[in-house]
mmCIF file with all atom_site columns, C-alpha atoms in Angstrom:
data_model
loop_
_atom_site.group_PDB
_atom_site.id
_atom_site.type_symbol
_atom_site.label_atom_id
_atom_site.label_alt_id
_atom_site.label_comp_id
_atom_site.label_asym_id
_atom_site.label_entity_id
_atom_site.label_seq_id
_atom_site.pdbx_PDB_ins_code
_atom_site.Cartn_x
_atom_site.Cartn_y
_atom_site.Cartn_z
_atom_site.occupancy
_atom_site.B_iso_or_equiv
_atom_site.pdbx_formal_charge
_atom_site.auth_seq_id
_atom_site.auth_comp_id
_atom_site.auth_asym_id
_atom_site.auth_atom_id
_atom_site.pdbx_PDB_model_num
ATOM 1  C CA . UNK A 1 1  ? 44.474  -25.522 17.037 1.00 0.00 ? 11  UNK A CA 1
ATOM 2  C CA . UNK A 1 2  ? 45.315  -28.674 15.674 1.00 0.00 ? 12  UNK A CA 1
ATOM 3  C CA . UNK A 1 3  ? 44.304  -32.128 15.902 1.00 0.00 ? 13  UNK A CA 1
ATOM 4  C CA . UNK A 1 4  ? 46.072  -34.366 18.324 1.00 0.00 ? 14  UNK A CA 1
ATOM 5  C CA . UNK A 1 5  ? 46.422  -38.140 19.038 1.00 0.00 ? 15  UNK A CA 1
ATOM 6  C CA . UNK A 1 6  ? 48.683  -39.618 22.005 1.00 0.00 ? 16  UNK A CA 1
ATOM 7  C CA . UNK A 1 7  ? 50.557  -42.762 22.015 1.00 0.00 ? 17  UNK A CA 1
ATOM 8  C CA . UNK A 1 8  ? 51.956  -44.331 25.133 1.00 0.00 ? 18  UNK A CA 1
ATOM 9  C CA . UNK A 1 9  ? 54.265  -47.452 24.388 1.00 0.00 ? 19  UNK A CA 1
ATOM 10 C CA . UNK A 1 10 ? 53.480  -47.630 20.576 1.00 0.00 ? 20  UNK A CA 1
ATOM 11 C CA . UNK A 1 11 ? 49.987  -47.489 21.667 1.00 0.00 ? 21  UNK A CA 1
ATOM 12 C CA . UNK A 1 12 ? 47.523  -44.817 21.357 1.00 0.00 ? 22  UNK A CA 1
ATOM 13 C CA . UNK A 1 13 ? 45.899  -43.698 23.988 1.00 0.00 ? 23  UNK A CA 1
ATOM 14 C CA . UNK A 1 14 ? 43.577  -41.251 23.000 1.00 0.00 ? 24  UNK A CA 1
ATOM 15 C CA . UNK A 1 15 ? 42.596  -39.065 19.754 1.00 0.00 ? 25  UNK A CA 1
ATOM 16 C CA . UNK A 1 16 ? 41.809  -35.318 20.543 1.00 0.00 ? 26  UNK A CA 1
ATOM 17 C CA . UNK A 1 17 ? 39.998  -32.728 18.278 1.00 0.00 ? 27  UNK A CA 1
ATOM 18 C CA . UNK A 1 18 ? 41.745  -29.479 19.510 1.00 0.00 ? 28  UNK A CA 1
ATOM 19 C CA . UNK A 1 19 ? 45.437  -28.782 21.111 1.00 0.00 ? 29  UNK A CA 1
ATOM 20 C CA . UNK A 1 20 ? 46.812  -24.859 21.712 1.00 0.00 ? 30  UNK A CA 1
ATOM 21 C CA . UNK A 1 21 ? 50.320  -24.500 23.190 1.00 0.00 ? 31  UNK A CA 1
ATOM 22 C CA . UNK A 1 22 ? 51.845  -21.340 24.512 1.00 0.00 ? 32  UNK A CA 1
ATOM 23 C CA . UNK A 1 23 ? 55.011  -23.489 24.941 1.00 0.00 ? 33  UNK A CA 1
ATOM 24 C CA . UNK A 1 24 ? 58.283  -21.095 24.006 1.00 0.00 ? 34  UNK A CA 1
ATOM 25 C CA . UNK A 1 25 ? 61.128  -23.190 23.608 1.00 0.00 ? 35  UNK A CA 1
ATOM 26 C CA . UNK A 1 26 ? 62.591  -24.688 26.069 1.00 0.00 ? 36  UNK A CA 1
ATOM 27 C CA . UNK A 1 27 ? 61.034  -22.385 28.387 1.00 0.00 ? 37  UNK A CA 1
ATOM 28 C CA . UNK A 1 28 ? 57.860  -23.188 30.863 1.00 0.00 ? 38  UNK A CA 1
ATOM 29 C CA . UNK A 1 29 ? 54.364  -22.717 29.195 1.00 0.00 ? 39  UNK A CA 1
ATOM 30 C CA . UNK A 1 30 ? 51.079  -24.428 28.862 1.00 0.00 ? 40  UNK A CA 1
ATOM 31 C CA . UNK A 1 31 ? 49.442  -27.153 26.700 1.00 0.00 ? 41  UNK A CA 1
ATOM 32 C CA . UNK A 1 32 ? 45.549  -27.072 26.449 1.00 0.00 ? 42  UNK A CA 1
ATOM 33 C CA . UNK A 1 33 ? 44.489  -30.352 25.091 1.00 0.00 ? 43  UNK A CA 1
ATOM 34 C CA . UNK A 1 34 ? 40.771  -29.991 24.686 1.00 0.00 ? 44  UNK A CA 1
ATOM 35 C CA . UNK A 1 35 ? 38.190  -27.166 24.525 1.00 0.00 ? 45  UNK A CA 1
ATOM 36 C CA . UNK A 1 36 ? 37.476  -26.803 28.146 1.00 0.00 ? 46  UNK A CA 1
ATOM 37 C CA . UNK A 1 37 ? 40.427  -24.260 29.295 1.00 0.00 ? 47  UNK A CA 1
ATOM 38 C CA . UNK A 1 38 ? 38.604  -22.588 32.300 1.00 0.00 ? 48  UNK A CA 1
ATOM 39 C CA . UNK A 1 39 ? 38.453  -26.208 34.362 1.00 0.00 ? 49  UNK A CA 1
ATOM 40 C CA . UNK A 1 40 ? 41.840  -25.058 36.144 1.00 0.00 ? 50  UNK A CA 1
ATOM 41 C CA . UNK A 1 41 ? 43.166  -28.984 36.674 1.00 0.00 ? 51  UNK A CA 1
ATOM 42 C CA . UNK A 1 42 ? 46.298  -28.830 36.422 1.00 0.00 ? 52  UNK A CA 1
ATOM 43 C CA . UNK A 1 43 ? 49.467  -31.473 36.459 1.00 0.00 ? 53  UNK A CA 1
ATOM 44 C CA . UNK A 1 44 ? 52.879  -31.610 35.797 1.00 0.00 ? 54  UNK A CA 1
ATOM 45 C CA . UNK A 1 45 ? 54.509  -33.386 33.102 1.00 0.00 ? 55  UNK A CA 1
ATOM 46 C CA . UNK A 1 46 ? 58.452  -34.060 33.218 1.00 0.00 ? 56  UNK A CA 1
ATOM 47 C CA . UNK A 1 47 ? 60.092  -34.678 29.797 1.00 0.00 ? 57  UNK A CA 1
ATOM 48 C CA . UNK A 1 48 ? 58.041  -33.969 27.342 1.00 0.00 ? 58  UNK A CA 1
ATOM 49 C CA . UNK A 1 49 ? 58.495  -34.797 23.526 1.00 0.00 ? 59  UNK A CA 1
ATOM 50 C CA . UNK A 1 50 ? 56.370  -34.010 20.738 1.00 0.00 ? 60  UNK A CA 1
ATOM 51 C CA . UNK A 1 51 ? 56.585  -35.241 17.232 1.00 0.00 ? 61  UNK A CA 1
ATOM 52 C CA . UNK A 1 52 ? 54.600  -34.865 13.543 1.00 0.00 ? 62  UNK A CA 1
ATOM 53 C CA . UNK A 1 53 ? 54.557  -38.394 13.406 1.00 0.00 ? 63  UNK A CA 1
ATOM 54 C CA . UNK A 1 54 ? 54.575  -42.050 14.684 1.00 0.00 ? 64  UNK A CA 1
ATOM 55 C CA . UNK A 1 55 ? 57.755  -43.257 16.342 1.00 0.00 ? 65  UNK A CA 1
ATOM 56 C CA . UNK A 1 56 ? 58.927  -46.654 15.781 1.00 0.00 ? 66  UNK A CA 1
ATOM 57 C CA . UNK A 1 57 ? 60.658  -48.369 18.454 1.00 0.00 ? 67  UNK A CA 1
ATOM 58 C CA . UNK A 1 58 ? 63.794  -47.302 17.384 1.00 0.00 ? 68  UNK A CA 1
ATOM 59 C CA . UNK A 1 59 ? 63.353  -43.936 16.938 1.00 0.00 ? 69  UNK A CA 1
ATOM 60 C CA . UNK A 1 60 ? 62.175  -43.633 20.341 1.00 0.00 ? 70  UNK A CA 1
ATOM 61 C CA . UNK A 1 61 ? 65.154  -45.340 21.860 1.00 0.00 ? 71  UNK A CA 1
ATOM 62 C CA . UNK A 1 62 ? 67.307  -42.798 19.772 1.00 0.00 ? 72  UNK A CA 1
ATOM 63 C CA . UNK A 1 63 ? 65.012  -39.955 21.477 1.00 0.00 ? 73  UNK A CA 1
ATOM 64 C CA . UNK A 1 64 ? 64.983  -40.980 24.728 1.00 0.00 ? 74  UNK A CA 1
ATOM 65 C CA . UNK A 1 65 ? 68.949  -41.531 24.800 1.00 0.00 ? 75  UNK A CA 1
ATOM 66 C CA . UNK A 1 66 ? 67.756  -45.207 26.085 1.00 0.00 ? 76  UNK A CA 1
ATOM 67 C CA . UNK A 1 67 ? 70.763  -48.022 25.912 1.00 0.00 ? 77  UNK A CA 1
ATOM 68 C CA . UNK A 1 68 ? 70.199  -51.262 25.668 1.00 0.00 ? 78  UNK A CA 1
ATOM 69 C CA . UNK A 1 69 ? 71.234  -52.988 28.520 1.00 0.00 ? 79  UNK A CA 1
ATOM 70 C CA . UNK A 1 70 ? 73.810  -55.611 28.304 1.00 0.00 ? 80  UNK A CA 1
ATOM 71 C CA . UNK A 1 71 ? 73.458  -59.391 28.657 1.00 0.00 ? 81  UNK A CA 1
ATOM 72 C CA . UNK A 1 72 ? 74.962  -60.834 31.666 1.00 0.00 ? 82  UNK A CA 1
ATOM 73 C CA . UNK A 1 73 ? 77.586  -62.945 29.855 1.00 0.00 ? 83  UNK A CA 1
ATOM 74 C CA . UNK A 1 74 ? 79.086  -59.467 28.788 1.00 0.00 ? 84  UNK A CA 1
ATOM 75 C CA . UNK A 1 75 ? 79.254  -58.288 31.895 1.00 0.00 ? 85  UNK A CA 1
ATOM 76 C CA . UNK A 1 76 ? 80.060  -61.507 33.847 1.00 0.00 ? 86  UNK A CA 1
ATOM 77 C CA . UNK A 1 77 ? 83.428  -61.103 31.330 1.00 0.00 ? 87  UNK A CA 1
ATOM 78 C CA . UNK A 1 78 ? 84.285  -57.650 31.975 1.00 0.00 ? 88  UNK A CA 1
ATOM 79 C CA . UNK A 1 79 ? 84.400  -58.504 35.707 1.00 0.00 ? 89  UNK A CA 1
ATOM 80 C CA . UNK A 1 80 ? 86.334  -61.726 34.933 1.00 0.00 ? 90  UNK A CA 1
ATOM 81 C CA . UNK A 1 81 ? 88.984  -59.288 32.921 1.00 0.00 ? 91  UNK A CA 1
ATOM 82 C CA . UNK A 1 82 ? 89.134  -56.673 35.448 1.00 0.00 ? 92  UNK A CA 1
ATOM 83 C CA . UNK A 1 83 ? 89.637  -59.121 38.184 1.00 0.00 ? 93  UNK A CA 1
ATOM 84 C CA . UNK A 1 84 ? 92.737  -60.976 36.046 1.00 0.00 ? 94  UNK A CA 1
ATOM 85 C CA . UNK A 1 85 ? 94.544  -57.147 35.934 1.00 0.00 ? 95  UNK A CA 1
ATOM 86 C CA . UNK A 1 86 ? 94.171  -56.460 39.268 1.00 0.00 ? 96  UNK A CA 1
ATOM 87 C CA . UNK A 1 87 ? 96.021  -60.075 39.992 1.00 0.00 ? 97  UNK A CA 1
ATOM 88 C CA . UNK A 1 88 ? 98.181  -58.672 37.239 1.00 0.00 ? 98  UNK A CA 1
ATOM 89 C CA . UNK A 1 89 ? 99.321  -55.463 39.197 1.00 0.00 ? 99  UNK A CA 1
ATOM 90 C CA . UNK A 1 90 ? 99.946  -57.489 42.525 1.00 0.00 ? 100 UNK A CA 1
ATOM 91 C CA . UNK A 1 91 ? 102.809 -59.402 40.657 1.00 0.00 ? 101 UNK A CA 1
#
């Protein structure tokens, strides 16, 4: 058992006396957060990370495989060069 706290956005959400895993890799299992384990509630989480410490913003985006998203003049001028060599081609 092990103390827990959970952050959502850089933001924790809660602080939790007691978590037990039988998670096996990356494998289905269970995560009891809590002392109550005979409630039987039950949800599904999909993508699930868990870490020894606080993520900054950064290290989350490096986690998550999250890319920034480009500005609109960037893409308004790839679309302006791919348009000028397709006229190119027709030449």
């Amino acid at each position: 058992m092990t103390d827990v706290q959970i952050f959502l956005d850089g933001t924790q959400l809660a602080g939790m006396p007691q978590l037990s895993s039988g998670l096996n890799g990356n494998q289905n299992g269970t995560v009891t957060v809590g002392g109550n384990t005979s409630e039987g509630n039950s949800f599904q989480i999909a993508d699930f990370k868990a870490y020894g410490s606080v993520l900054t913003e950064d290290l989350v985006r490096e986690a998550w495989g999250l890319a920034s998203v480009p500005e609109p003049a960037a893409a308004s001028l790839g679309l302006l060069g791919l348009a000028v060599m397709m006229m190119r081609r027709r030449v």
